[in-house]
Amino acid sequence: MQQLVQNWCRTGATGASSLKITPNRQPPLTEWDTGGIAIAIVKINLNTSIEELRKQNEELNTTLETNTLKTELNKGKQNLNTGIVTTEQSNLNTSICTTEQSNLNTGINQQVKDILEDSLTLKANAGGKIKNAIRQALTLLK
């Protein structure tokens, strides 16, 4: 472990030689020094891990937010489509009812027209018979 810590101190976290300490001039590390350096290494690794976890958390939050918005958008589209279908069905039903009512009114109007024509025909026939009766009565009176 002491050798690992010494190598790390000599090369740094990147592995590049930043400290040029020769083995002859390097003071020996005590157990406390080794423990302190090991704690420092663990702290650096933990900080790196924490930063990576924060980035992942941000990415997950963004993904969750995006998925939530997509879900809400899909619900809105479904509601819109349902509204369109309902409106189209309502318009179709209204059109059918209007057509049926119009056809019914046309039928009633034709029946009334036929009745009126029949009445006029009957009146004309009755009028003709009345005229003939009056003529006959006048002829008899003369």
mmCIF file with all atom_site columns, C-alpha atoms in Angstrom:
data_model
loop_
_atom_site.group_PDB
_atom_site.id
_atom_site.type_symbol
_atom_site.label_atom_id
_atom_site.label_alt_id
_atom_site.label_comp_id
_atom_site.label_asym_id
_atom_site.label_entity_id
_atom_site.label_seq_id
_atom_site.pdbx_PDB_ins_code
_atom_site.Cartn_x
_atom_site.Cartn_y
_atom_site.Cartn_z
_atom_site.occupancy
_atom_site.B_iso_or_equiv
_atom_site.pdbx_formal_charge
_atom_site.auth_seq_id
_atom_site.auth_comp_id
_atom_site.auth_asym_id
_atom_site.auth_atom_id
_atom_site.pdbx_PDB_model_num
ATOM 1   C CA . MET A 1 1   ? 0.000    0.000  0.000   1.00 0.00 ? 1   MET A CA 1
ATOM 2   C CA . GLN A 1 2   ? 2.818    2.372  0.877   1.00 0.00 ? 2   GLN A CA 1
ATOM 3   C CA . GLN A 1 3   ? 4.451    1.742  -2.487  1.00 0.00 ? 3   GLN A CA 1
ATOM 4   C CA . LEU A 1 4   ? 1.118    2.440  -4.282  1.00 0.00 ? 4   LEU A CA 1
ATOM 5   C CA . VAL A 1 5   ? 0.699    5.733  -2.430  1.00 0.00 ? 5   VAL A CA 1
ATOM 6   C CA . GLN A 1 6   ? 4.287    6.723  -3.156  1.00 0.00 ? 6   GLN A CA 1
ATOM 7   C CA . ASN A 1 7   ? 3.797    5.998  -6.855  1.00 0.00 ? 7   ASN A CA 1
ATOM 8   C CA . TRP A 1 8   ? 0.568    7.977  -6.883  1.00 0.00 ? 8   TRP A CA 1
ATOM 9   C CA . CYS A 1 9   ? 2.258    10.921 -5.167  1.00 0.00 ? 9   CYS A CA 1
ATOM 10  C CA . ARG A 1 10  ? 5.090    10.767 -7.643  1.00 0.00 ? 10  ARG A CA 1
ATOM 11  C CA . THR A 1 11  ? 2.936    10.553 -10.802 1.00 0.00 ? 11  THR A CA 1
ATOM 12  C CA . GLY A 1 12  ? -0.235   12.337 -9.685  1.00 0.00 ? 12  GLY A CA 1
ATOM 13  C CA . ALA A 1 13  ? -3.786   11.265 -10.469 1.00 0.00 ? 13  ALA A CA 1
ATOM 14  C CA . THR A 1 14  ? -3.219   11.513 -14.228 1.00 0.00 ? 14  THR A CA 1
ATOM 15  C CA . GLY A 1 15  ? -0.296   9.131  -14.316 1.00 0.00 ? 15  GLY A CA 1
ATOM 16  C CA . ALA A 1 16  ? 2.078    11.758 -15.706 1.00 0.00 ? 16  ALA A CA 1
ATOM 17  C CA . SER A 1 17  ? 5.215    12.355 -13.768 1.00 0.00 ? 17  SER A CA 1
ATOM 18  C CA . SER A 1 18  ? 4.677    15.693 -12.091 1.00 0.00 ? 18  SER A CA 1
ATOM 19  C CA . LEU A 1 19  ? 7.047    15.237 -9.163  1.00 0.00 ? 19  LEU A CA 1
ATOM 20  C CA . LYS A 1 20  ? 10.606   14.260 -9.944  1.00 0.00 ? 20  LYS A CA 1
ATOM 21  C CA . ILE A 1 21  ? 11.552   12.591 -6.707  1.00 0.00 ? 21  ILE A CA 1
ATOM 22  C CA . THR A 1 22  ? 14.334   10.086 -6.966  1.00 0.00 ? 22  THR A CA 1
ATOM 23  C CA . PRO A 1 23  ? 14.197   7.110  -4.643  1.00 0.00 ? 23  PRO A CA 1
ATOM 24  C CA . ASN A 1 24  ? 17.465   8.183  -2.973  1.00 0.00 ? 24  ASN A CA 1
ATOM 25  C CA . ARG A 1 25  ? 16.179   11.654 -2.001  1.00 0.00 ? 25  ARG A CA 1
ATOM 26  C CA . GLN A 1 26  ? 12.615   10.669 -1.119  1.00 0.00 ? 26  GLN A CA 1
ATOM 27  C CA . PRO A 1 27  ? 11.980   10.758 2.590   1.00 0.00 ? 27  PRO A CA 1
ATOM 28  C CA . PRO A 1 28  ? 10.335   7.629  3.912   1.00 0.00 ? 28  PRO A CA 1
ATOM 29  C CA . LEU A 1 29  ? 6.594    7.904  4.452   1.00 0.00 ? 29  LEU A CA 1
ATOM 30  C CA . THR A 1 30  ? 5.237    7.228  7.866   1.00 0.00 ? 30  THR A CA 1
ATOM 31  C CA . GLU A 1 31  ? 2.103    5.222  8.460   1.00 0.00 ? 31  GLU A CA 1
ATOM 32  C CA . TRP A 1 32  ? 0.260    8.475  9.184   1.00 0.00 ? 32  TRP A CA 1
ATOM 33  C CA . ASP A 1 33  ? 1.480    9.997  5.912   1.00 0.00 ? 33  ASP A CA 1
ATOM 34  C CA . THR A 1 34  ? 0.374    6.925  4.000   1.00 0.00 ? 34  THR A CA 1
ATOM 35  C CA . GLY A 1 35  ? -3.047   6.972  5.676   1.00 0.00 ? 35  GLY A CA 1
ATOM 36  C CA . GLY A 1 36  ? -3.492   10.695 5.010   1.00 0.00 ? 36  GLY A CA 1
ATOM 37  C CA . ILE A 1 37  ? -2.555   10.303 1.365   1.00 0.00 ? 37  ILE A CA 1
ATOM 38  C CA . ALA A 1 38  ? -4.853   7.308  1.020   1.00 0.00 ? 38  ALA A CA 1
ATOM 39  C CA . ILE A 1 39  ? -7.686   9.350  2.539   1.00 0.00 ? 39  ILE A CA 1
ATOM 40  C CA . ALA A 1 40  ? -6.918   12.182 0.100   1.00 0.00 ? 40  ALA A CA 1
ATOM 41  C CA . ILE A 1 41  ? -7.060   9.738  -2.818  1.00 0.00 ? 41  ILE A CA 1
ATOM 42  C CA . VAL A 1 42  ? -10.364  8.313  -1.582  1.00 0.00 ? 42  VAL A CA 1
ATOM 43  C CA . LYS A 1 43  ? -11.712  11.861 -1.176  1.00 0.00 ? 43  LYS A CA 1
ATOM 44  C CA . ILE A 1 44  ? -10.742  12.752 -4.749  1.00 0.00 ? 44  ILE A CA 1
ATOM 45  C CA . ASN A 1 45  ? -12.339  9.549  -6.039  1.00 0.00 ? 45  ASN A CA 1
ATOM 46  C CA . LEU A 1 46  ? -15.493  10.216 -4.001  1.00 0.00 ? 46  LEU A CA 1
ATOM 47  C CA . ASN A 1 47  ? -15.724  13.786 -5.289  1.00 0.00 ? 47  ASN A CA 1
ATOM 48  C CA . THR A 1 48  ? -15.335  12.495 -8.836  1.00 0.00 ? 48  THR A CA 1
ATOM 49  C CA . SER A 1 49  ? -18.016  9.871  -8.226  1.00 0.00 ? 49  SER A CA 1
ATOM 50  C CA . ILE A 1 50  ? -20.328  12.466 -6.681  1.00 0.00 ? 50  ILE A CA 1
ATOM 51  C CA . GLU A 1 51  ? -19.887  14.750 -9.711  1.00 0.00 ? 51  GLU A CA 1
ATOM 52  C CA . GLU A 1 52  ? -20.570  11.859 -12.072 1.00 0.00 ? 52  GLU A CA 1
ATOM 53  C CA . LEU A 1 53  ? -23.685  10.939 -10.076 1.00 0.00 ? 53  LEU A CA 1
ATOM 54  C CA . ARG A 1 54  ? -24.876  14.558 -10.199 1.00 0.00 ? 54  ARG A CA 1
ATOM 55  C CA . LYS A 1 55  ? -24.452  14.605 -13.976 1.00 0.00 ? 55  LYS A CA 1
ATOM 56  C CA . GLN A 1 56  ? -26.325  11.312 -14.292 1.00 0.00 ? 56  GLN A CA 1
ATOM 57  C CA . ASN A 1 57  ? -29.053  12.673 -12.010 1.00 0.00 ? 57  ASN A CA 1
ATOM 58  C CA . GLU A 1 58  ? -29.395  15.781 -14.197 1.00 0.00 ? 58  GLU A CA 1
ATOM 59  C CA . GLU A 1 59  ? -29.600  13.599 -17.304 1.00 0.00 ? 59  GLU A CA 1
ATOM 60  C CA . LEU A 1 60  ? -32.234  11.398 -15.659 1.00 0.00 ? 60  LEU A CA 1
ATOM 61  C CA . ASN A 1 61  ? -34.218  14.457 -14.563 1.00 0.00 ? 61  ASN A CA 1
ATOM 62  C CA . THR A 1 62  ? -34.093  15.807 -18.109 1.00 0.00 ? 62  THR A CA 1
ATOM 63  C CA . THR A 1 63  ? -35.193  12.445 -19.493 1.00 0.00 ? 63  THR A CA 1
ATOM 64  C CA . LEU A 1 64  ? -38.000  12.212 -16.939 1.00 0.00 ? 64  LEU A CA 1
ATOM 65  C CA . GLU A 1 65  ? -39.137  15.742 -17.741 1.00 0.00 ? 65  GLU A CA 1
ATOM 66  C CA . THR A 1 66  ? -39.066  14.970 -21.468 1.00 0.00 ? 66  THR A CA 1
ATOM 67  C CA . ASN A 1 67  ? -41.013  11.746 -20.978 1.00 0.00 ? 67  ASN A CA 1
ATOM 68  C CA . THR A 1 68  ? -43.561  13.537 -18.771 1.00 0.00 ? 68  THR A CA 1
ATOM 69  C CA . LEU A 1 69  ? -44.054  16.212 -21.435 1.00 0.00 ? 69  LEU A CA 1
ATOM 70  C CA . LYS A 1 70  ? -44.405  13.543 -24.132 1.00 0.00 ? 70  LYS A CA 1
ATOM 71  C CA . THR A 1 71  ? -47.027  11.747 -22.033 1.00 0.00 ? 71  THR A CA 1
ATOM 72  C CA . GLU A 1 72  ? -48.964  14.980 -21.479 1.00 0.00 ? 72  GLU A CA 1
ATOM 73  C CA . LEU A 1 73  ? -48.727  15.765 -25.193 1.00 0.00 ? 73  LEU A CA 1
ATOM 74  C CA . ASN A 1 74  ? -50.060  12.322 -26.104 1.00 0.00 ? 74  ASN A CA 1
ATOM 75  C CA . LYS A 1 75  ? -52.950  12.741 -23.644 1.00 0.00 ? 75  LYS A CA 1
ATOM 76  C CA . GLY A 1 76  ? -53.702  16.123 -25.220 1.00 0.00 ? 76  GLY A CA 1
ATOM 77  C CA . LYS A 1 77  ? -53.650  14.577 -28.696 1.00 0.00 ? 77  LYS A CA 1
ATOM 78  C CA . GLN A 1 78  ? -55.985  11.800 -27.557 1.00 0.00 ? 78  GLN A CA 1
ATOM 79  C CA . ASN A 1 79  ? -58.372  14.332 -26.017 1.00 0.00 ? 79  ASN A CA 1
ATOM 80  C CA . LEU A 1 80  ? -58.250  16.412 -29.192 1.00 0.00 ? 80  LEU A CA 1
ATOM 81  C CA . ASN A 1 81  ? -58.922  13.378 -31.366 1.00 0.00 ? 81  ASN A CA 1
ATOM 82  C CA . THR A 1 82  ? -61.793  12.344 -29.096 1.00 0.00 ? 82  THR A CA 1
ATOM 83  C CA . GLY A 1 83  ? -63.200  15.874 -29.331 1.00 0.00 ? 83  GLY A CA 1
ATOM 84  C CA . ILE A 1 84  ? -62.888  15.855 -33.115 1.00 0.00 ? 84  ILE A CA 1
ATOM 85  C CA . VAL A 1 85  ? -64.603  12.473 -33.404 1.00 0.00 ? 85  VAL A CA 1
ATOM 86  C CA . THR A 1 86  ? -67.362  13.584 -31.019 1.00 0.00 ? 86  THR A CA 1
ATOM 87  C CA . THR A 1 87  ? -67.862  16.815 -32.971 1.00 0.00 ? 87  THR A CA 1
ATOM 88  C CA . GLU A 1 88  ? -67.918  14.972 -36.289 1.00 0.00 ? 88  GLU A CA 1
ATOM 89  C CA . GLN A 1 89  ? -70.425  12.450 -34.922 1.00 0.00 ? 89  GLN A CA 1
ATOM 90  C CA . SER A 1 90  ? -72.556  15.268 -33.517 1.00 0.00 ? 90  SER A CA 1
ATOM 91  C CA . ASN A 1 91  ? -72.437  17.109 -36.847 1.00 0.00 ? 91  ASN A CA 1
ATOM 92  C CA . LEU A 1 92  ? -73.341  13.904 -38.671 1.00 0.00 ? 92  LEU A CA 1
ATOM 93  C CA . ASN A 1 93  ? -76.252  13.228 -36.310 1.00 0.00 ? 93  ASN A CA 1
ATOM 94  C CA . THR A 1 94  ? -77.451  16.822 -36.677 1.00 0.00 ? 94  THR A CA 1
ATOM 95  C CA . SER A 1 95  ? -77.220  16.538 -40.452 1.00 0.00 ? 95  SER A CA 1
ATOM 96  C CA . ILE A 1 96  ? -79.130  13.244 -40.417 1.00 0.00 ? 96  ILE A CA 1
ATOM 97  C CA . CYS A 1 97  ? -81.831  14.727 -38.160 1.00 0.00 ? 97  CYS A CA 1
ATOM 98  C CA . THR A 1 98  ? -82.077  17.843 -40.330 1.00 0.00 ? 98  THR A CA 1
ATOM 99  C CA . THR A 1 99  ? -82.365  15.738 -43.485 1.00 0.00 ? 99  THR A CA 1
ATOM 100 C CA . GLU A 1 100 ? -84.982  13.475 -41.903 1.00 0.00 ? 100 GLU A CA 1
ATOM 101 C CA . GLN A 1 101 ? -86.958  16.493 -40.683 1.00 0.00 ? 101 GLN A CA 1
ATOM 102 C CA . SER A 1 102 ? -86.681  18.119 -44.086 1.00 0.00 ? 102 SER A CA 1
ATOM 103 C CA . ASN A 1 103 ? -87.856  14.923 -45.764 1.00 0.00 ? 103 ASN A CA 1
ATOM 104 C CA . LEU A 1 104 ? -90.701  14.656 -43.256 1.00 0.00 ? 104 LEU A CA 1
ATOM 105 C CA . ASN A 1 105 ? -91.678  18.285 -43.855 1.00 0.00 ? 105 ASN A CA 1
ATOM 106 C CA . THR A 1 106 ? -91.529  17.734 -47.606 1.00 0.00 ? 106 THR A CA 1
ATOM 107 C CA . GLY A 1 107 ? -93.842  14.740 -47.233 1.00 0.00 ? 107 GLY A CA 1
ATOM 108 C CA . ILE A 1 108 ? -96.260  16.697 -45.034 1.00 0.00 ? 108 ILE A CA 1
ATOM 109 C CA . ASN A 1 109 ? -96.170  19.642 -47.415 1.00 0.00 ? 109 ASN A CA 1
ATOM 110 C CA . GLN A 1 110 ? -96.978  17.349 -50.333 1.00 0.00 ? 110 GLN A CA 1
ATOM 111 C CA . GLN A 1 111 ? -99.881  15.806 -48.410 1.00 0.00 ? 111 GLN A CA 1
ATOM 112 C CA . VAL A 1 112 ? -101.279 19.249 -47.538 1.00 0.00 ? 112 VAL A CA 1
ATOM 113 C CA . LYS A 1 113 ? -100.885 20.318 -51.149 1.00 0.00 ? 113 LYS A CA 1
ATOM 114 C CA . ASP A 1 114 ? -102.734 17.194 -52.324 1.00 0.00 ? 114 ASP A CA 1
ATOM 115 C CA . ILE A 1 115 ? -105.544 17.799 -49.808 1.00 0.00 ? 115 ILE A CA 1
ATOM 116 C CA . LEU A 1 116 ? -105.900 21.406 -50.914 1.00 0.00 ? 116 LEU A CA 1
ATOM 117 C CA . GLU A 1 117 ? -105.973 20.387 -54.565 1.00 0.00 ? 117 GLU A CA 1
ATOM 118 C CA . ASP A 1 118 ? -108.606 17.761 -53.763 1.00 0.00 ? 118 ASP A CA 1
ATOM 119 C CA . SER A 1 119 ? -110.618 20.389 -51.866 1.00 0.00 ? 119 SER A CA 1
ATOM 120 C CA . LEU A 1 120 ? -110.452 22.753 -54.804 1.00 0.00 ? 120 LEU A CA 1
ATOM 121 C CA . THR A 1 121 ? -111.515 19.963 -57.129 1.00 0.00 ? 121 THR A CA 1
ATOM 122 C CA . LEU A 1 122 ? -114.430 19.058 -54.827 1.00 0.00 ? 122 LEU A CA 1
ATOM 123 C CA . LYS A 1 123 ? -115.404 22.701 -54.517 1.00 0.00 ? 123 LYS A CA 1
ATOM 124 C CA . ALA A 1 124 ? -115.276 23.120 -58.250 1.00 0.00 ? 124 ALA A CA 1
ATOM 125 C CA . ASN A 1 125 ? -117.350 19.991 -58.727 1.00 0.00 ? 125 ASN A CA 1
ATOM 126 C CA . ALA A 1 126 ? -119.807 21.125 -56.061 1.00 0.00 ? 126 ALA A CA 1
ATOM 127 C CA . GLY A 1 127 ? -119.871 24.570 -57.559 1.00 0.00 ? 127 GLY A CA 1
ATOM 128 C CA . GLY A 1 128 ? -120.624 23.077 -60.957 1.00 0.00 ? 128 GLY A CA 1
ATOM 129 C CA . LYS A 1 129 ? -123.459 20.974 -59.523 1.00 0.00 ? 129 LYS A CA 1
ATOM 130 C CA . ILE A 1 130 ? -124.855 23.993 -57.673 1.00 0.00 ? 130 ILE A CA 1
ATOM 131 C CA . LYS A 1 131 ? -124.721 26.012 -60.873 1.00 0.00 ? 131 LYS A CA 1
ATOM 132 C CA . ASN A 1 132 ? -126.524 23.244 -62.753 1.00 0.00 ? 132 ASN A CA 1
ATOM 133 C CA . ALA A 1 133 ? -129.191 23.021 -60.043 1.00 0.00 ? 133 ALA A CA 1
ATOM 134 C CA . ILE A 1 134 ? -129.723 26.781 -60.176 1.00 0.00 ? 134 ILE A CA 1
ATOM 135 C CA . ARG A 1 135 ? -129.980 26.663 -63.952 1.00 0.00 ? 135 ARG A CA 1
ATOM 136 C CA . GLN A 1 136 ? -132.517 23.864 -63.765 1.00 0.00 ? 136 GLN A CA 1
ATOM 137 C CA . ALA A 1 137 ? -134.485 25.752 -61.127 1.00 0.00 ? 137 ALA A CA 1
ATOM 138 C CA . LEU A 1 138 ? -134.468 28.866 -63.288 1.00 0.00 ? 138 LEU A CA 1
ATOM 139 C CA . THR A 1 139 ? -135.543 26.857 -66.275 1.00 0.00 ? 139 THR A CA 1
ATOM 140 C CA . LEU A 1 140 ? -138.449 25.429 -64.316 1.00 0.00 ? 140 LEU A CA 1
ATOM 141 C CA . LEU A 1 141 ? -139.418 28.847 -63.083 1.00 0.00 ? 141 LEU A CA 1
ATOM 142 C CA . LYS A 1 142 ? -139.640 30.306 -66.521 1.00 0.00 ? 142 LYS A CA 1
#
